[in-house]
Short mmCIF file of C-alpha atoms and ligand atoms in Angstrom, two decimals:
data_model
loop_
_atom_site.label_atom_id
_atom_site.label_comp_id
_atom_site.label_asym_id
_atom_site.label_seq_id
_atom_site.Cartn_x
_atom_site.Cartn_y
_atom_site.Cartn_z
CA UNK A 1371 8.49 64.56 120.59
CA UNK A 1372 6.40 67.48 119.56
CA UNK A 1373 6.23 68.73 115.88
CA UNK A 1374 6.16 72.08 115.14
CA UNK A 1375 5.39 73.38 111.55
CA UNK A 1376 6.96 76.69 112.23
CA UNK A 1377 9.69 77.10 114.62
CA UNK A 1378 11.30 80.56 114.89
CA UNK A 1379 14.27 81.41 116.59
CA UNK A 1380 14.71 84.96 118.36
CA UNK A 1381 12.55 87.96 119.73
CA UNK A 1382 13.74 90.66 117.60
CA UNK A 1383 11.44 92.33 114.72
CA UNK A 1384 12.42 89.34 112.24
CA UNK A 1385 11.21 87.02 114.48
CA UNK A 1386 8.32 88.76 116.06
CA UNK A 1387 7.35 89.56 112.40
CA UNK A 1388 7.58 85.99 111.24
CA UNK A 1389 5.62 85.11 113.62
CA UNK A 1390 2.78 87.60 112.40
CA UNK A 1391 2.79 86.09 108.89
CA UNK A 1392 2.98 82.23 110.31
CA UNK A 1393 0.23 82.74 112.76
CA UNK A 1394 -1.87 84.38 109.77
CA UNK A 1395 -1.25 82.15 107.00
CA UNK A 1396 -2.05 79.23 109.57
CA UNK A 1397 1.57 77.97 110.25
CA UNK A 1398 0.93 77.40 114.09
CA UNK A 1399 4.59 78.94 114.52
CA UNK A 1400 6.08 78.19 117.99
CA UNK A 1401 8.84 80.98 118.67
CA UNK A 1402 11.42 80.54 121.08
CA UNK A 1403 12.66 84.22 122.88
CA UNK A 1404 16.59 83.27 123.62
CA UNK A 1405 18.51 85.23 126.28
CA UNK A 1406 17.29 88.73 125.65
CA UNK A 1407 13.68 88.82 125.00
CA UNK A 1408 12.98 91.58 122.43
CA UNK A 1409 16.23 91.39 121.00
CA UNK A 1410 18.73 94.66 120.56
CA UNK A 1411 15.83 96.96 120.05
CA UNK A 1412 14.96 96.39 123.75
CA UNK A 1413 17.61 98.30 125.22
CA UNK A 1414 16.68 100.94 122.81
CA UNK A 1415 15.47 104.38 124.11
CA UNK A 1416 13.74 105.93 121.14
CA UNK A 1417 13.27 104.09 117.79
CA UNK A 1418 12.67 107.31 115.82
CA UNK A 1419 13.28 105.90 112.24
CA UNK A 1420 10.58 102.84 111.99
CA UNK A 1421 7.92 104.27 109.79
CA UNK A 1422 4.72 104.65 111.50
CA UNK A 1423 5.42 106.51 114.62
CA UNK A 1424 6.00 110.03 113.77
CA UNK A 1425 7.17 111.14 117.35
CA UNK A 1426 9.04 107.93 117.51
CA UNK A 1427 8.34 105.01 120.28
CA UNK A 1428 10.76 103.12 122.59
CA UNK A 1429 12.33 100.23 121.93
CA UNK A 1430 10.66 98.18 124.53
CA UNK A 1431 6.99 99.53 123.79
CA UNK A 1432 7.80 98.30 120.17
CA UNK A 1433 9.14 95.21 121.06
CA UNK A 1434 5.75 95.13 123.62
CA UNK A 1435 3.77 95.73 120.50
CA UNK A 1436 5.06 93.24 118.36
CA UNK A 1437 5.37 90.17 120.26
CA UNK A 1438 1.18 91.40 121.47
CA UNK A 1439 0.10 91.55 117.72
CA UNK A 1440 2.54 87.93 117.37
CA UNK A 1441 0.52 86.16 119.91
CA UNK A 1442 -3.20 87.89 118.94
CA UNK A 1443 -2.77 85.92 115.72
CA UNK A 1444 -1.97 82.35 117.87
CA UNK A 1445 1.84 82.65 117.78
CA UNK A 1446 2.90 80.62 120.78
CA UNK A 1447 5.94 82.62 122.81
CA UNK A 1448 8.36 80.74 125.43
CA UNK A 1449 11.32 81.57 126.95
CA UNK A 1450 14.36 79.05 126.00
CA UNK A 1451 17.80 79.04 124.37
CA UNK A 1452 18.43 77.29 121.88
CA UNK A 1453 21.24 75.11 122.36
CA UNK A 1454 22.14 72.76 119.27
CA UNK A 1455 20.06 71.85 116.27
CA UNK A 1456 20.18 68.82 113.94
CA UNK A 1457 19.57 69.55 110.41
CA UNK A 1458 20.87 66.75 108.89
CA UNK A 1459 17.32 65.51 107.81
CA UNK A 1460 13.49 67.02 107.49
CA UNK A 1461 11.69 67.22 110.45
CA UNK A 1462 14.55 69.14 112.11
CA UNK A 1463 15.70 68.45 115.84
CA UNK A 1464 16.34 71.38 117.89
CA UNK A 1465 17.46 71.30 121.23
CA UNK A 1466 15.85 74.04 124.21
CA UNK A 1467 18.45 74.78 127.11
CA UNK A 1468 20.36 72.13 126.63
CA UNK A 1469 17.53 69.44 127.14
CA UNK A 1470 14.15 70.19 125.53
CA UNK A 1471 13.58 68.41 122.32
CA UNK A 1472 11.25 69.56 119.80
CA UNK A 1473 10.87 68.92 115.95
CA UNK A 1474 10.52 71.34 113.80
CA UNK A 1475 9.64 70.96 109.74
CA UNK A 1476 10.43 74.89 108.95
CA UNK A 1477 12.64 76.31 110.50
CA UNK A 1478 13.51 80.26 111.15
CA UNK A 1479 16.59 82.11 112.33
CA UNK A 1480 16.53 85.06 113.44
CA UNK A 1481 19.03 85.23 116.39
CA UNK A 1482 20.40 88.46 115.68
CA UNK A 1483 23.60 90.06 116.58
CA UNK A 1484 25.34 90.79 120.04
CA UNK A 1485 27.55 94.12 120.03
CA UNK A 1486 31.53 93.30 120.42
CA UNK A 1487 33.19 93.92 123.63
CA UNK A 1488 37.23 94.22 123.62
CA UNK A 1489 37.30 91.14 126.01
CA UNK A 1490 38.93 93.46 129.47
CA UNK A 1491 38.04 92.26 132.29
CA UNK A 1492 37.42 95.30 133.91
CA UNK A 1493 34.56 95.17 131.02
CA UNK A 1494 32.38 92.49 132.96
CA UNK A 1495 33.73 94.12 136.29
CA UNK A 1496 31.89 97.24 135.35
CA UNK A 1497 29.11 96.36 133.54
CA UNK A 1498 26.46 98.43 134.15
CA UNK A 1499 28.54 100.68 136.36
CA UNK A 1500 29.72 103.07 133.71
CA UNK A 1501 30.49 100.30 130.78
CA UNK A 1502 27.93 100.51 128.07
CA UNK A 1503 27.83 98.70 124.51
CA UNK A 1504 25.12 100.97 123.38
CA UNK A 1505 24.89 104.95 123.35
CA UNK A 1506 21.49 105.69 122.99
CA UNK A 1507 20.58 103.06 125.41
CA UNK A 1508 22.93 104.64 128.32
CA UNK A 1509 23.92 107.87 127.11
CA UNK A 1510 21.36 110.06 129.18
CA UNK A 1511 23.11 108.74 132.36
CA UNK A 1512 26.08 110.79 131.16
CA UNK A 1513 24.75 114.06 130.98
CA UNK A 1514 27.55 117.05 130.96
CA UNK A 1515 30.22 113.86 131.81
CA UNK A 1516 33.24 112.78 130.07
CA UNK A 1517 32.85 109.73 128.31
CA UNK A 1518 34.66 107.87 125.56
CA UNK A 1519 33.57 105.56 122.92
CA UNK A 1520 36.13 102.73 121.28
CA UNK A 1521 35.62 102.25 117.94
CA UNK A 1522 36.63 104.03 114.15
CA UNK A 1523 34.01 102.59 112.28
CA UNK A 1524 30.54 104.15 111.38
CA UNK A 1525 29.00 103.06 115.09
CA UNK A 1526 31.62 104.66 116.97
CA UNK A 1527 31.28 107.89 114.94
CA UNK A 1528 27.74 107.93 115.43
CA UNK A 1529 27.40 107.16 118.88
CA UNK A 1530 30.61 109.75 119.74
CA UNK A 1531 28.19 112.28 117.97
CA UNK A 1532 25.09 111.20 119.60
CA UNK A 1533 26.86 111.61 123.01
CA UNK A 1534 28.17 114.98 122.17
CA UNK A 1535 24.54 116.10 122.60
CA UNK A 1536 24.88 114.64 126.21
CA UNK A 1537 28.55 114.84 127.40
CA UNK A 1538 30.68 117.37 128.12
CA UNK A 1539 33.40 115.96 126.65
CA UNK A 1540 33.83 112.63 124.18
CA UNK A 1541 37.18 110.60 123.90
CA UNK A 1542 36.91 108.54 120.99
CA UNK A 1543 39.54 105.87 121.14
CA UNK A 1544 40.46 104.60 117.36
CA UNK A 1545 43.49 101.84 117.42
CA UNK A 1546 44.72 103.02 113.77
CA UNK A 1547 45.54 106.45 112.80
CA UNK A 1548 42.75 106.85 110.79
CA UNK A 1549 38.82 106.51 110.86
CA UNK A 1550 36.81 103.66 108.74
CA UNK A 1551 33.91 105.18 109.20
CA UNK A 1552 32.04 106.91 105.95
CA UNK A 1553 33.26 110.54 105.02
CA UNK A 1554 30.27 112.56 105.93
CA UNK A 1555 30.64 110.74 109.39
CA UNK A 1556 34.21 111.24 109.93
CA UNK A 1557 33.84 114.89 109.23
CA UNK A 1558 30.93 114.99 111.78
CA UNK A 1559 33.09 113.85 114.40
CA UNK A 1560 36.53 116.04 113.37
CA UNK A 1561 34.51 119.33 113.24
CA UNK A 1562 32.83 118.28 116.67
CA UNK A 1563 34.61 120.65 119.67
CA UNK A 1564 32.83 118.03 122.35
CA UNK A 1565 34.59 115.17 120.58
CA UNK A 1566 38.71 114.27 121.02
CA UNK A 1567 39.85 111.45 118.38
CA UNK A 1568 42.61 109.63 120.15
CA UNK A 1569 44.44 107.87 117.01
CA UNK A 1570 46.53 104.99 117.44
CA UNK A 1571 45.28 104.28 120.85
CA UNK A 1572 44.21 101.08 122.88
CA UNK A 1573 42.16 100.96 126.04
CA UNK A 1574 44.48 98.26 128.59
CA UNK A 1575 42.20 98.48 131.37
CA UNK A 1576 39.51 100.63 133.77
CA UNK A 1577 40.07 102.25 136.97
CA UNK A 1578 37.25 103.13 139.17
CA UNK A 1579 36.44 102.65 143.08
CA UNK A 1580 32.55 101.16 142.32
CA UNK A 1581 32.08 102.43 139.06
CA UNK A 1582 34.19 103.93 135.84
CA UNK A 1583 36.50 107.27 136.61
CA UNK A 1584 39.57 105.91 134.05
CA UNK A 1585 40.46 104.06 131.42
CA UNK A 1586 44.26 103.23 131.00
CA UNK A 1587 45.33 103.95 127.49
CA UNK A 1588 48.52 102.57 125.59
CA UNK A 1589 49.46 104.60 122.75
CA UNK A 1590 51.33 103.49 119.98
CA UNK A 1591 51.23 99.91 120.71
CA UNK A 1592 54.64 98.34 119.73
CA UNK A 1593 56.04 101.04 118.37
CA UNK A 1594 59.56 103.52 120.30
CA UNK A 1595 57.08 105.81 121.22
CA UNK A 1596 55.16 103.77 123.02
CA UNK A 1597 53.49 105.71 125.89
CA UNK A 1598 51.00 104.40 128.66
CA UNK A 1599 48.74 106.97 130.36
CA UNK A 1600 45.25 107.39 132.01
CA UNK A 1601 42.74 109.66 131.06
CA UNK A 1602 39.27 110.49 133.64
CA UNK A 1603 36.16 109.34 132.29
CA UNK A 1604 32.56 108.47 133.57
CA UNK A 1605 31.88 106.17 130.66
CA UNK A 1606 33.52 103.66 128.60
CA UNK A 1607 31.15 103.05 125.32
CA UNK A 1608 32.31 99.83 123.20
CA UNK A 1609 31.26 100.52 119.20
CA UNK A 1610 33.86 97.87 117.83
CA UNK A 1611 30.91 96.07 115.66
CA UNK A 1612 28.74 93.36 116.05
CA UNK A 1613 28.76 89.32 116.32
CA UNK A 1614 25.95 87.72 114.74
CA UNK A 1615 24.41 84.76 116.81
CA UNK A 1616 25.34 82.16 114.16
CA UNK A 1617 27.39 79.80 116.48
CA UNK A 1618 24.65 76.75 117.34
CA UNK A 1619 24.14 76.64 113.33
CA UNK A 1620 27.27 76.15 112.32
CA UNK A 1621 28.19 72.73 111.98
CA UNK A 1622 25.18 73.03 109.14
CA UNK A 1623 24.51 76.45 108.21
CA UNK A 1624 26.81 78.45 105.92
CA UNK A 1625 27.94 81.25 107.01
CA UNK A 1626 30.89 84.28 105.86
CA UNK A 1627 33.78 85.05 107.17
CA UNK A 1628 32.44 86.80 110.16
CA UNK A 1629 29.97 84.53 111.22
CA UNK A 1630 26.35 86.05 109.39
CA UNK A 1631 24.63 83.59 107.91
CA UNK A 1632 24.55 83.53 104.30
CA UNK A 1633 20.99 83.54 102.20
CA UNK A 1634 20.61 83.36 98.88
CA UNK A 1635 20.77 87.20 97.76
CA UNK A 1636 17.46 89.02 98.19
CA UNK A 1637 15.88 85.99 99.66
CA UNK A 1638 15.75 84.07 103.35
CA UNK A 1639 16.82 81.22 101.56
CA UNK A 1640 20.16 79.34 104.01
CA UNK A 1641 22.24 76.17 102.06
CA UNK A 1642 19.36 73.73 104.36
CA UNK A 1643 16.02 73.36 102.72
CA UNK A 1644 13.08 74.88 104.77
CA UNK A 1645 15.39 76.53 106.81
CA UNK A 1646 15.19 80.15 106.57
CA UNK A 1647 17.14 83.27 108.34
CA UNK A 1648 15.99 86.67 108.64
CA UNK A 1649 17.30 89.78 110.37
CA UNK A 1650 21.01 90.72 111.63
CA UNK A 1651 22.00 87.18 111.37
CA UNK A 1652 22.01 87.16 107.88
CA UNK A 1653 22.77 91.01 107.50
CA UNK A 1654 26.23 92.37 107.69
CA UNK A 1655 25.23 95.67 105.86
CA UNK A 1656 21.67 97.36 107.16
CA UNK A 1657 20.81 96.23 110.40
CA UNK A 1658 18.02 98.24 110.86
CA UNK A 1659 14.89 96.88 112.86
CA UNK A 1660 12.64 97.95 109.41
CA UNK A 1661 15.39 95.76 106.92
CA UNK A 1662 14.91 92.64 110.04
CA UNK A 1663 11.10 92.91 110.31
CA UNK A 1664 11.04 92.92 106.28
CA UNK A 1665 13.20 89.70 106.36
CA UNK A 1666 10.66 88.34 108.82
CA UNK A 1667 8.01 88.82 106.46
CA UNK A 1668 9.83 87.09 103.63
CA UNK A 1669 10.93 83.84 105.73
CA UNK A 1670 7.46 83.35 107.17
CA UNK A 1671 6.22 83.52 102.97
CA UNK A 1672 8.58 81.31 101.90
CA UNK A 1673 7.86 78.91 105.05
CA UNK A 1674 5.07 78.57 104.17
CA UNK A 1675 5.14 78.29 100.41
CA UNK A 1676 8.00 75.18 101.39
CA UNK A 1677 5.13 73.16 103.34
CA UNK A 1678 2.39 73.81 100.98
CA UNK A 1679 4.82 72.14 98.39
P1 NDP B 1290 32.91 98.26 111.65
O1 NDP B 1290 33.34 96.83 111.56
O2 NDP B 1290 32.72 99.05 110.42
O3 NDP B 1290 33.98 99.05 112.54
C1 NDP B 1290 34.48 98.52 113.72
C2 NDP B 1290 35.49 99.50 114.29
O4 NDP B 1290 35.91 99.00 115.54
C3 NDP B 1290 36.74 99.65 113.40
O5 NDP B 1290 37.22 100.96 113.47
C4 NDP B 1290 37.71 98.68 114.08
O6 NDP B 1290 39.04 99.07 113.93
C5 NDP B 1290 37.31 98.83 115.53
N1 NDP B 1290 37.67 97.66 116.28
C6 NDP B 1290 37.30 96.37 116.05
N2 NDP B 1290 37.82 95.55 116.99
C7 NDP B 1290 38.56 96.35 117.80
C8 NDP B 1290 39.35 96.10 118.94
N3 NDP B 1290 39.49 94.87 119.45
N4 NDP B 1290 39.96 97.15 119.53
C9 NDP B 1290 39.83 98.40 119.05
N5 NDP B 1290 39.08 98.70 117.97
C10 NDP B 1290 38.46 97.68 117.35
O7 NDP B 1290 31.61 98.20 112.57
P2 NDP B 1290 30.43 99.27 112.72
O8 NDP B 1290 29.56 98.72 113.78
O9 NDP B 1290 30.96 100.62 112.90
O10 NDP B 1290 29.66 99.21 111.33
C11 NDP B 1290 29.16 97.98 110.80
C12 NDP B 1290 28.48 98.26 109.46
O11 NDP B 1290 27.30 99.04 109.66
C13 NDP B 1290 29.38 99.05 108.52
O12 NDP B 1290 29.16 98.61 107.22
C14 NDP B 1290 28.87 100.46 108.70
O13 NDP B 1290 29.15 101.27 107.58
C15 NDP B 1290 27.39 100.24 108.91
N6 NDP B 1290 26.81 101.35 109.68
C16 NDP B 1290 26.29 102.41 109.01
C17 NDP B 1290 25.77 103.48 109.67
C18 NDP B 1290 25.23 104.61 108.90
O14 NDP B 1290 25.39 104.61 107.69
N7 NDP B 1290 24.58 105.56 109.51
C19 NDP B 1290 25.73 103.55 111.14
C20 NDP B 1290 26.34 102.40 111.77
C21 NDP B 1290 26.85 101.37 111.05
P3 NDP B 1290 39.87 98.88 112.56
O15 NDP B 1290 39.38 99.95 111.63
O16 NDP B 1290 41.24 99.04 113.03
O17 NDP B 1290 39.56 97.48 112.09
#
């Protein structure tokens, strides 16, 4: 079975950044891509907050960048999903698409996080026809349209604003009757005349001939007053949070109550010696691509200061 030194897990800044400091300090890492090559960032129109690009860059260019400057340093890049991993003992076994074994003495993770969807059907039945998990990825396609965005939270906020600047008109769809999301961004949104909060409302379902043109609300779930209606709308925008892509690690990897992997504060240190986790898997909190690729750095250090021990 082959035996990697370095094996990193995911295609996102972490990972693309732990493979720059493997390749360089010598680590021959081997990094394995998992379903979306590039991670979140990918489906990113403009990155406009990574220092270093003044007029900003796309998400895909600087995913394009970073897995070029990965592989100019020997980094080694295939496609495969991981599928189970044994940590139990040093080298670890990790399983490719279900088949593929390789072993791996350090190991990184830095499988990110997948946005949340409400679990609808008519969510997969209109995916990509009007049903979007991610505003500035989609938004433009909604120019002077009536969208709405699910979600209370600091996302939802944030995206409802950012589509303002598109849409004619923003429904944002909050299941309580108030907003979680941080003052100065709840008072963005209630002084917005583009954006309608809809409080104590549920989306049931979409309506659409070949692509979105309703969403059927229920308002006041359980309550006397409950009332179901439909409301027109071009596009449905999910901002309900994120899962982090924890699950295969499990049975040995500790993780919190929502599933991000827990490190040892400031550090990529996990509960399994020499294996390390960068990036929205082990961030509840930032999730920026600059706090992942920083993580990346970190993991790669510290994989490497585990083998020279
Ligand atoms: P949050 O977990 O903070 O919010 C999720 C929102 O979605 C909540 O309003 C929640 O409702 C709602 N929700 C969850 N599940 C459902 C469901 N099934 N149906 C309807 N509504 C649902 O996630 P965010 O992604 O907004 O934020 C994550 C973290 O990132 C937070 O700490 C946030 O502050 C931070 N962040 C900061 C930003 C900034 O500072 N600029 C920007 C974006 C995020 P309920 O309230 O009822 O639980």
């Amino acid at each position: 079975m082959e035996l990697i030194k370095c094996l990193i897990i995911g295609s996102g800044p972490a990972g693309f950044t732990a493979a720059i400091y493997a390749s360089r300090a010598n680590l021959s890492p081997v990094l394995y891509e998992g379903p979306q090559s590039g991670g979140q960032l990918i489906t990113t129109t403009v990155v406009e907050n990574f220092p270093g690009y003044p007029e900003g860059v796309s998400g895909y260019d600087m995913m394009e960048d970073m897995r070029t400057q990965a592989a100019r340093f020997g980094a080694v890049i295939r496609s495969g999903i991981v599928t189970s991993v044994d940590f139990s003992s040093a080298p670890y076994t990790v399983t490719v698409d279900g088949s593929m074994q390789v072993q791996a003495e350090t190991v990184i993770i830095s499988t990110g996080a997948s946005a949340k969807y409400l679990g609808l059907p008519d969510e997969t039945k209109y995916a990509g026809r009007g049903v979007s998990a991610c505003a500035t990825c989609d938004g433009f396609f909604f120019r002077k349209k009536t969208v709405a965005v699910v979600g209370g939270g600091d996302t939802a906020c944030e995206e409802a604003a950012y589509l303002s600047t598109l849409a004619a008109k923003v429904y944002l769809i909050v299941r309580k009757n108030y907003l979680r999301a941080s003052d100065i961004m709840q008072k963005r949104v209630l002084e917005n005349p583009k954006i309608e909060v809809l409080f104590s409302h549920n989306a049931e379902g979409l309506t659409g001939e070949n692509k979105v043109q309703g969403v059927k609300l229920v308002k006041d779930l359980g309550l006397p007053t409950e009332k179901h209606y439909e409301l027109g709308i071009d596009g449905f925008f999910l901002a309900i949070g994120h899962k982090p892509n924890s699950d295969v690690f499990k049975p040995w990897i500790e993780t919190d109550e929502n599933g991000y992997i827990k490190t040892c504060p400031g550090t990529p240190f996990t509960n399994v010696p020499g294996v390390f986790a960068a990036g929205d898997v082990a961030d509840p909190t930032y999730r920026q691509a600059i706090c992942a690729a920083a993580s990346g750095c970190k993991a790669a250090m510290e994989a490497e200061r585990y083998l020279n021990k």
